[in-house]
Every structure is written in structure tokens, then in C-alpha cells.
Amino acid sequence: MKIAGAPISWGVCEVPGWGYQLEPKRVLSEMREVGLSATEFGPDGFLPDDAAAKAATLAEYDLHAVGGFTPTLLHVPDHDPVPGVEALLASYDAAHAGTLVLSADSGGAGYDSRPELDAAGWSLLLGNLDRIAAVAATRGVEAVLHPHVGTMVENTDDVQRVLAGSSIGLCLDTGHLLIGGTDPADITRQAPERVAHTHLKDVDLTLARQVQDGRLTYTEAVSRGMYRPLGSGDVNLTAVLSDLAARGYDGWYVLEQDTILSEEPSGVGPVADVAASVEHLRSVLG
């Protein structure tokens, strides 16, 4: 079982003003304490920018580098995303990371709204996905697209456009897919060969529906605890994991439970929920 963590479970996020940001020392130490052996990189600035220093920091905590979540502008005509990705891949080389997790950045701040794309915008986005995947592959890295609330690939129609119009693999994020209106188990049955990376979240569906109908913003729902420890929400994780196992999935299971902190936790803090998710996942996977 390839189970990894992600700094967002400790409230460490790329969105300005998201909340209190914990220091890497605490986050990485607590990952090891709950038995995780790998992590995604986290947002810019969490780990050192220098590729060798980034790799050394993870090695200090005996953590393998999975790769990272990278919001990327894919639909803007005068912006070429490939040079930025090529620069980023130096860190992947140094840390022996193998998965580049892209999201189709809306160009705005945060994940509470997004523009609509016309046909030309979709054509550019899909073409850029395949270009980036090809560039990453030359460096031994697999690029995957992460459908994500508040990005250009969010809902069921968006996901289907990507499946039909590009060849890039998918990051199966069980939380963002459900909030966007897609049952993640449907993807594991419809296109199992496209699932190359997995983010495991559980979700309070009552809060998710309030995001879907506009009663809450995404940020408000996260702050109210929309993401739950695995096994305590409304995602059918058993079906997802069963489908992945049946088709021989051998990629990473990354535990992600987006969290917003208002201040430095005085007690146990976010690691308690991560530990509960680790325990649940291991019990389900056997």
C-alpha cells in the first residue's frame, strides 16, 4: 500500500489568506508519527525552493516525495504553461518524485468562483494538458489532472470533456469530484485506465450540497468542516477502493483533508484526523 500525506491536511495551502500556516517541522514530524512514509510537496514556500534543499528536507524526515499539487493556467491564449512546468521538474529530479498533479487554474484568487470557457478556451486547455504530459514524461514524471472545485475542470461535464478530448491521466480526488457533482466510483468504473493518482477525502454531503447550490462558498464550507476523516463522511470509499483494487491500481493513495486553521493548535491539532484516516484506510485495504 502506497499511502502518503499532504500538507493541506494540516491547513497548509497555496491560497492567500487561507488560514494559519503551520511550520514544516511540525507537519513533517507528525506525518512520520502517524506512520506515513511519503508526502506531496505542498504549496510554494512550504519546502525550500532550491531543488536539492527540498529533497534534503524530506530526507531529514525520512519521507519519500510523491510529487505535488500545481495550479496551472491552461486556458489563457497569451500564456504558455510549459516553461513553468519544465522549471518545476528540477525539484522532481532531485527528490525522485514521480507525479505532477495539475489543476486547471481559473486565474482568480482561491476556489470560490470561476469563469466559463468557450470552445476555443477548451481546445487550448485540452491541448496544453497533453503538451505538459508529454514534457513531464520525458523526465520520467507522470502528469495527471486534478478536477477541483473553483477551477476550469470542476463538474461532471468538465471531467467528461477531459476524458474525451485529451489523453492525460486523472487524479481521482474523491472529495472534489463529489462536490463537483461526480460520483468518484463512476470514474473508477467508466475510465479505470485513466486513474493514475488518488486523493482520498471524505465529505459531509450536507455542506457539499450548500456549496453546489451557492448557499456557501467553498472556503466557508471547508472552514465548517466539510472534509471529514475517512469513514466518517458520505463518500462511498469502499466502492472506490474496491474498484481500484479490482483493476490492479498500484499508484499512491494520498490522504487529503482540506483544513483551515485560525491559529496555532494548542492541543493535538489536525494530526488527530489524519491518524483516524490512516487507521480507517489500512483497515479497509487490509
mmCIF file of C-alpha atoms in Angstrom:
data_model
loop_
_atom_site.group_PDB
_atom_site.id
_atom_site.type_symbol
_atom_site.label_atom_id
_atom_site.label_comp_id
_atom_site.label_asym_id
_atom_site.label_seq_id
_atom_site.Cartn_x
_atom_site.Cartn_y
_atom_site.Cartn_z
ATOM 1 C CA MET A 1 0.000 0.000 0.000
ATOM 2 C CA LYS A 2 1.438 3.341 -1.080
ATOM 3 C CA ILE A 3 -0.139 5.740 1.421
ATOM 4 C CA ALA A 4 1.046 9.355 1.512
ATOM 5 C CA GLY A 5 0.134 12.588 3.242
ATOM 6 C CA ALA A 6 -0.349 16.149 2.058
ATOM 7 C CA PRO A 7 0.326 19.403 3.932
ATOM 8 C CA ILE A 8 -3.211 20.669 3.215
ATOM 9 C CA SER A 9 -4.439 18.197 5.852
ATOM 10 C CA TRP A 10 -2.546 20.420 8.299
ATOM 11 C CA GLY A 11 -4.066 23.589 6.812
ATOM 12 C CA VAL A 12 -1.043 24.434 4.654
ATOM 13 C CA CYS A 13 -2.497 25.828 1.422
ATOM 14 C CA GLU A 14 -1.474 27.899 -1.607
ATOM 15 C CA VAL A 15 -4.477 30.249 -1.315
ATOM 16 C CA PRO A 16 -3.562 33.667 0.162
ATOM 17 C CA GLY A 17 -5.359 34.274 3.451
ATOM 18 C CA TRP A 18 -6.457 30.641 3.737
ATOM 19 C CA GLY A 19 -5.634 30.468 7.419
ATOM 20 C CA TYR A 20 -2.827 29.931 9.898
ATOM 21 C CA GLN A 21 0.087 28.101 8.257
ATOM 22 C CA LEU A 22 1.917 25.544 10.364
ATOM 23 C CA GLU A 23 5.690 25.218 10.147
ATOM 24 C CA PRO A 24 7.149 22.365 8.053
ATOM 25 C CA LYS A 25 8.907 20.895 11.090
ATOM 26 C CA ARG A 26 5.617 20.150 12.851
ATOM 27 C CA VAL A 27 3.813 18.927 9.746
ATOM 28 C CA LEU A 28 6.569 16.597 8.551
ATOM 29 C CA SER A 29 7.251 15.255 12.045
ATOM 30 C CA GLU A 30 3.584 14.466 12.579
ATOM 31 C CA MET A 31 3.385 12.703 9.224
ATOM 32 C CA ARG A 32 6.042 10.296 10.436
ATOM 33 C CA GLU A 33 4.358 9.936 13.839
ATOM 34 C CA VAL A 34 1.174 8.563 12.241
ATOM 35 C CA GLY A 35 3.143 6.155 10.060
ATOM 36 C CA LEU A 36 3.170 7.965 6.722
ATOM 37 C CA SER A 37 6.260 7.365 4.622
ATOM 38 C CA ALA A 38 5.627 9.830 1.791
ATOM 39 C CA THR A 39 4.152 13.230 1.088
ATOM 40 C CA GLU A 40 3.237 15.627 -1.660
ATOM 41 C CA PHE A 41 5.374 18.774 -1.699
ATOM 42 C CA GLY A 42 2.782 21.262 -0.562
ATOM 43 C CA PRO A 43 2.459 24.858 -1.831
ATOM 44 C CA ASP A 44 5.317 27.088 -2.914
ATOM 45 C CA GLY A 45 7.236 28.271 0.126
ATOM 46 C CA PHE A 46 6.376 25.335 2.369
ATOM 47 C CA LEU A 47 9.549 23.467 1.453
ATOM 48 C CA PRO A 48 12.751 25.167 0.236
ATOM 49 C CA ASP A 49 12.648 26.435 -3.349
ATOM 50 C CA ASP A 50 16.062 25.012 -4.162
ATOM 51 C CA ALA A 51 15.620 21.520 -5.590
ATOM 52 C CA ALA A 52 18.442 19.899 -3.621
ATOM 53 C CA ALA A 53 17.395 21.583 -0.368
ATOM 54 C CA LYS A 54 13.802 20.454 -0.896
ATOM 55 C CA ALA A 55 14.938 16.874 -1.348
ATOM 56 C CA ALA A 56 17.224 17.107 1.685
ATOM 57 C CA THR A 57 14.410 18.415 3.893
ATOM 58 C CA LEU A 58 12.202 15.450 3.057
ATOM 59 C CA ALA A 59 15.102 13.039 3.545
ATOM 60 C CA GLU A 60 15.693 14.546 7.009
ATOM 61 C CA TYR A 61 12.235 13.276 7.995
ATOM 62 C CA ASP A 62 12.621 10.015 6.072
ATOM 63 C CA LEU A 63 9.767 10.946 3.751
ATOM 64 C CA HIS A 64 9.562 9.923 0.112
ATOM 65 C CA ALA A 65 8.484 12.633 -2.337
ATOM 66 C CA VAL A 66 5.345 11.761 -4.276
ATOM 67 C CA GLY A 67 5.175 14.985 -6.283
ATOM 68 C CA GLY A 68 2.946 17.958 -5.836
ATOM 69 C CA PHE A 69 -0.298 19.793 -6.490
ATOM 70 C CA THR A 70 0.350 22.532 -9.051
ATOM 71 C CA PRO A 71 -2.376 25.011 -10.077
ATOM 72 C CA THR A 72 -1.591 25.889 -13.704
ATOM 73 C CA LEU A 73 -3.123 28.348 -16.161
ATOM 74 C CA LEU A 74 -4.109 26.249 -19.146
ATOM 75 C CA HIS A 75 -6.767 28.292 -20.946
ATOM 76 C CA VAL A 76 -5.184 31.731 -21.443
ATOM 77 C CA PRO A 77 -4.076 32.366 -25.074
ATOM 78 C CA ASP A 78 -1.014 34.502 -24.262
ATOM 79 C CA HIS A 79 0.286 32.230 -21.508
ATOM 80 C CA ASP A 80 2.401 29.146 -22.228
ATOM 81 C CA PRO A 81 2.394 26.873 -19.154
ATOM 82 C CA VAL A 82 5.149 24.558 -20.371
ATOM 83 C CA PRO A 83 8.244 26.620 -19.351
ATOM 84 C CA GLY A 84 6.997 26.878 -15.779
ATOM 85 C CA VAL A 85 6.410 23.139 -15.624
ATOM 86 C CA GLU A 86 9.874 22.443 -17.041
ATOM 87 C CA ALA A 87 11.440 24.593 -14.313
ATOM 88 C CA LEU A 88 9.416 22.829 -11.640
ATOM 89 C CA LEU A 89 10.566 19.400 -12.766
ATOM 90 C CA ALA A 90 14.082 20.065 -11.425
ATOM 91 C CA SER A 91 12.649 19.505 -7.941
ATOM 92 C CA TYR A 92 11.137 16.226 -9.113
ATOM 93 C CA ASP A 93 14.507 15.041 -10.385
ATOM 94 C CA ALA A 94 16.269 15.914 -7.133
ATOM 95 C CA ALA A 95 13.639 14.333 -4.885
ATOM 96 C CA HIS A 96 12.875 11.346 -7.153
ATOM 97 C CA ALA A 97 9.223 12.342 -7.285
ATOM 98 C CA GLY A 98 7.068 10.801 -9.982
ATOM 99 C CA THR A 99 3.660 12.511 -10.133
ATOM 100 C CA LEU A 100 2.843 16.054 -11.246
ATOM 101 C CA VAL A 101 -0.693 16.878 -10.080
ATOM 102 C CA LEU A 102 -2.116 19.680 -12.206
ATOM 103 C CA SER A 103 -5.251 21.697 -11.633
ATOM 104 C CA ALA A 104 -6.714 23.967 -14.304
ATOM 105 C CA ASP A 105 -6.239 27.276 -12.504
ATOM 106 C CA SER A 106 -9.093 29.734 -13.054
ATOM 107 C CA GLY A 107 -6.752 32.725 -12.902
ATOM 108 C CA GLY A 108 -8.587 34.108 -9.882
ATOM 109 C CA ALA A 109 -7.758 34.010 -6.178
ATOM 110 C CA GLY A 110 -8.936 30.940 -4.312
ATOM 111 C CA TYR A 111 -11.637 28.455 -5.222
ATOM 112 C CA ASP A 112 -14.901 30.285 -4.654
ATOM 113 C CA SER A 113 -15.678 31.178 -8.287
ATOM 114 C CA ARG A 114 -14.511 30.567 -11.841
ATOM 115 C CA PRO A 115 -15.191 31.895 -15.367
ATOM 116 C CA GLU A 116 -16.901 29.934 -18.125
ATOM 117 C CA LEU A 117 -14.860 28.623 -21.048
ATOM 118 C CA ASP A 118 -15.848 28.875 -24.702
ATOM 119 C CA ALA A 119 -14.910 26.273 -27.324
ATOM 120 C CA ALA A 120 -11.599 27.956 -28.092
ATOM 121 C CA GLY A 121 -10.695 28.036 -24.406
ATOM 122 C CA TRP A 122 -11.467 24.354 -24.039
ATOM 123 C CA SER A 123 -9.396 23.487 -27.091
ATOM 124 C CA LEU A 124 -6.415 25.378 -25.672
ATOM 125 C CA LEU A 125 -6.822 23.816 -22.224
ATOM 126 C CA LEU A 126 -7.001 20.261 -23.546
ATOM 127 C CA GLY A 127 -4.058 20.792 -25.865
ATOM 128 C CA ASN A 128 -1.953 22.193 -23.036
ATOM 129 C CA LEU A 129 -2.758 19.180 -20.871
ATOM 130 C CA ASP A 130 -1.356 16.832 -23.492
ATOM 131 C CA ARG A 131 1.680 19.078 -24.076
ATOM 132 C CA ILE A 132 2.517 19.119 -20.367
ATOM 133 C CA ALA A 133 2.012 15.372 -20.042
ATOM 134 C CA ALA A 134 4.440 14.791 -22.910
ATOM 135 C CA VAL A 135 7.073 17.116 -21.430
ATOM 136 C CA ALA A 136 6.785 15.527 -17.988
ATOM 137 C CA ALA A 137 7.081 12.036 -19.465
ATOM 138 C CA THR A 138 10.482 12.905 -20.949
ATOM 139 C CA ARG A 139 11.662 13.427 -17.348
ATOM 140 C CA GLY A 140 10.118 10.218 -16.042
ATOM 141 C CA VAL A 141 7.225 12.068 -14.384
ATOM 142 C CA GLU A 142 3.543 11.299 -14.929
ATOM 143 C CA ALA A 143 1.317 14.367 -15.176
ATOM 144 C CA VAL A 144 -2.287 13.961 -14.029
ATOM 145 C CA LEU A 145 -5.206 16.378 -13.981
ATOM 146 C CA HIS A 146 -6.949 17.029 -10.681
ATOM 147 C CA PRO A 147 -10.636 18.032 -11.102
ATOM 148 C CA HIS A 148 -11.048 20.649 -8.384
ATOM 149 C CA VAL A 149 -13.782 22.945 -7.129
ATOM 150 C CA GLY A 150 -13.272 26.516 -8.366
ATOM 151 C CA THR A 151 -11.048 25.532 -11.298
ATOM 152 C CA MET A 152 -11.767 25.188 -15.001
ATOM 153 C CA VAL A 153 -12.307 21.438 -14.557
ATOM 154 C CA GLU A 154 -14.792 21.056 -11.752
ATOM 155 C CA ASN A 155 -18.095 19.410 -12.675
ATOM 156 C CA THR A 156 -19.165 16.236 -14.452
ATOM 157 C CA ASP A 157 -19.316 17.841 -17.901
ATOM 158 C CA ASP A 158 -15.810 19.242 -17.438
ATOM 159 C CA VAL A 159 -14.417 15.848 -16.458
ATOM 160 C CA GLN A 160 -16.074 14.199 -19.445
ATOM 161 C CA ARG A 161 -14.553 16.811 -21.778
ATOM 162 C CA VAL A 162 -11.105 15.968 -20.430
ATOM 163 C CA LEU A 163 -11.647 12.233 -20.796
ATOM 164 C CA ALA A 164 -12.860 12.655 -24.379
ATOM 165 C CA GLY A 165 -10.506 15.395 -25.526
ATOM 166 C CA SER A 166 -7.124 14.596 -24.003
ATOM 167 C CA SER A 167 -5.054 11.588 -23.064
ATOM 168 C CA ILE A 168 -3.767 12.829 -19.691
ATOM 169 C CA GLY A 169 -4.303 10.655 -16.633
ATOM 170 C CA LEU A 170 -6.606 11.712 -13.808
ATOM 171 C CA CYS A 171 -6.072 12.364 -10.149
ATOM 172 C CA LEU A 172 -9.140 10.740 -8.609
ATOM 173 C CA ASP A 173 -9.959 13.154 -5.791
ATOM 174 C CA THR A 174 -12.938 11.599 -4.044
ATOM 175 C CA GLY A 175 -13.936 14.843 -2.352
ATOM 176 C CA HIS A 176 -13.651 17.361 -5.168
ATOM 177 C CA LEU A 177 -15.363 15.020 -7.616
ATOM 178 C CA LEU A 178 -18.325 14.522 -5.282
ATOM 179 C CA ILE A 179 -18.664 18.245 -4.551
ATOM 180 C CA GLY A 180 -18.476 18.918 -8.289
ATOM 181 C CA GLY A 181 -21.371 16.524 -8.889
ATOM 182 C CA THR A 182 -19.491 13.396 -9.972
ATOM 183 C CA ASP A 183 -19.637 10.133 -8.061
ATOM 184 C CA PRO A 184 -15.941 9.137 -7.897
ATOM 185 C CA ALA A 185 -16.903 5.477 -8.160
ATOM 186 C CA ASP A 186 -18.434 6.257 -11.566
ATOM 187 C CA ILE A 187 -14.986 7.318 -12.814
ATOM 188 C CA THR A 188 -13.334 4.167 -11.488
ATOM 189 C CA ARG A 189 -15.873 2.142 -13.465
ATOM 190 C CA GLN A 190 -16.072 4.317 -16.584
ATOM 191 C CA ALA A 191 -12.385 5.017 -17.135
ATOM 192 C CA PRO A 192 -10.248 2.976 -14.741
ATOM 193 C CA GLU A 193 -7.293 3.111 -17.114
ATOM 194 C CA ARG A 194 -7.176 6.915 -16.740
ATOM 195 C CA VAL A 195 -6.876 6.922 -12.932
ATOM 196 C CA ALA A 196 -3.170 7.305 -12.236
ATOM 197 C CA HIS A 197 -3.197 9.008 -8.821
ATOM 198 C CA THR A 198 -5.688 9.129 -5.954
ATOM 199 C CA HIS A 199 -6.529 11.775 -3.360
ATOM 200 C CA LEU A 200 -8.717 10.297 -0.663
ATOM 201 C CA LYS A 201 -11.144 12.594 1.127
ATOM 202 C CA ASP A 202 -14.412 12.072 2.907
ATOM 203 C CA VAL A 203 -17.125 14.704 2.724
ATOM 204 C CA ASP A 204 -20.087 15.964 4.713
ATOM 205 C CA LEU A 205 -22.666 15.885 1.907
ATOM 206 C CA THR A 206 -24.966 18.365 3.651
ATOM 207 C CA LEU A 207 -22.267 21.032 3.464
ATOM 208 C CA ALA A 208 -21.239 19.937 -0.034
ATOM 209 C CA ARG A 209 -24.781 20.495 -1.299
ATOM 210 C CA GLN A 210 -24.725 24.008 0.132
ATOM 211 C CA VAL A 211 -21.612 24.672 -1.976
ATOM 212 C CA GLN A 212 -23.319 23.186 -5.032
ATOM 213 C CA ASP A 213 -26.374 25.430 -4.735
ATOM 214 C CA GLY A 214 -24.464 28.563 -3.744
ATOM 215 C CA ARG A 215 -25.547 28.867 -0.144
ATOM 216 C CA LEU A 216 -21.928 28.550 0.975
ATOM 217 C CA THR A 217 -18.659 29.331 -0.718
ATOM 218 C CA TYR A 218 -16.107 26.555 -0.918
ATOM 219 C CA THR A 219 -13.933 28.312 1.660
ATOM 220 C CA GLU A 220 -16.835 28.726 4.080
ATOM 221 C CA ALA A 221 -17.718 25.051 3.795
ATOM 222 C CA VAL A 222 -14.135 23.939 4.411
ATOM 223 C CA SER A 223 -13.953 26.162 7.482
ATOM 224 C CA ARG A 224 -17.124 24.476 8.789
ATOM 225 C CA GLY A 225 -15.630 21.003 8.452
ATOM 226 C CA MET A 226 -16.897 19.828 5.062
ATOM 227 C CA TYR A 227 -13.979 17.407 4.846
ATOM 228 C CA ARG A 228 -14.171 14.557 7.311
ATOM 229 C CA PRO A 229 -11.741 11.836 8.383
ATOM 230 C CA LEU A 230 -12.067 8.814 6.128
ATOM 231 C CA GLY A 231 -15.039 6.667 7.066
ATOM 232 C CA SER A 232 -16.941 9.447 8.827
ATOM 233 C CA GLY A 233 -18.462 11.203 5.803
ATOM 234 C CA ASP A 234 -20.673 10.395 2.833
ATOM 235 C CA VAL A 235 -18.182 9.279 0.155
ATOM 236 C CA ASN A 236 -18.522 5.601 -0.776
ATOM 237 C CA LEU A 237 -14.850 4.905 -0.216
ATOM 238 C CA THR A 238 -15.340 1.162 -0.072
ATOM 239 C CA ALA A 239 -16.690 1.127 -3.630
ATOM 240 C CA VAL A 240 -13.874 3.360 -4.891
ATOM 241 C CA LEU A 241 -11.146 1.307 -3.255
ATOM 242 C CA SER A 242 -12.727 -1.950 -4.382
ATOM 243 C CA ASP A 243 -12.914 -0.755 -7.990
ATOM 244 C CA LEU A 244 -9.313 0.438 -7.942
ATOM 245 C CA ALA A 245 -8.090 -2.835 -6.455
ATOM 246 C CA ALA A 246 -10.066 -4.866 -8.991
ATOM 247 C CA ARG A 247 -8.320 -3.215 -11.912
ATOM 248 C CA GLY A 248 -4.862 -3.529 -10.325
ATOM 249 C CA TYR A 249 -4.300 0.094 -9.341
ATOM 250 C CA ASP A 250 -0.784 0.437 -7.936
ATOM 251 C CA GLY A 251 -0.480 4.206 -7.560
ATOM 252 C CA TRP A 252 -0.460 6.399 -4.492
ATOM 253 C CA TYR A 253 -3.303 6.854 -2.045
ATOM 254 C CA VAL A 254 -2.784 10.415 -0.778
ATOM 255 C CA LEU A 255 -4.708 11.369 2.343
ATOM 256 C CA GLU A 256 -6.087 14.870 1.861
ATOM 257 C CA GLN A 257 -8.496 16.527 4.224
ATOM 258 C CA ASP A 258 -8.522 20.235 3.419
ATOM 259 C CA THR A 259 -8.404 22.159 6.696
ATOM 260 C CA ILE A 260 -8.459 25.819 7.677
ATOM 261 C CA LEU A 261 -6.772 26.802 10.934
ATOM 262 C CA SER A 262 -7.468 30.099 12.679
ATOM 263 C CA GLU A 263 -4.372 29.867 14.885
ATOM 264 C CA GLU A 264 -1.625 27.561 16.082
ATOM 265 C CA PRO A 265 -3.374 24.492 17.567
ATOM 266 C CA SER A 266 -2.887 24.329 21.313
ATOM 267 C CA GLY A 267 -3.725 20.642 21.580
ATOM 268 C CA VAL A 268 -3.231 17.682 19.286
ATOM 269 C CA GLY A 269 -4.432 19.590 16.233
ATOM 270 C CA PRO A 270 -5.062 18.321 12.682
ATOM 271 C CA VAL A 271 -2.919 15.215 13.083
ATOM 272 C CA ALA A 272 -5.739 13.572 15.055
ATOM 273 C CA ASP A 273 -7.960 13.493 11.958
ATOM 274 C CA VAL A 274 -5.069 12.310 9.784
ATOM 275 C CA ALA A 275 -4.376 9.469 12.195
ATOM 276 C CA ALA A 276 -8.060 8.458 12.088
ATOM 277 C CA SER A 277 -7.949 8.446 8.272
ATOM 278 C CA VAL A 278 -4.775 6.348 8.218
ATOM 279 C CA GLU A 279 -6.324 3.812 10.559
ATOM 280 C CA HIS A 280 -9.529 3.612 8.525
ATOM 281 C CA LEU A 281 -7.742 3.255 5.201
ATOM 282 C CA ARG A 282 -5.496 0.498 6.455
ATOM 283 C CA SER A 283 -8.470 -1.369 7.888
ATOM 284 C CA VAL A 284 -10.332 -1.168 4.566
ATOM 285 C CA LEU A 285 -7.320 -2.126 2.467
ATOM 286 C CA GLY A 286 -6.401 -4.912 4.826
#
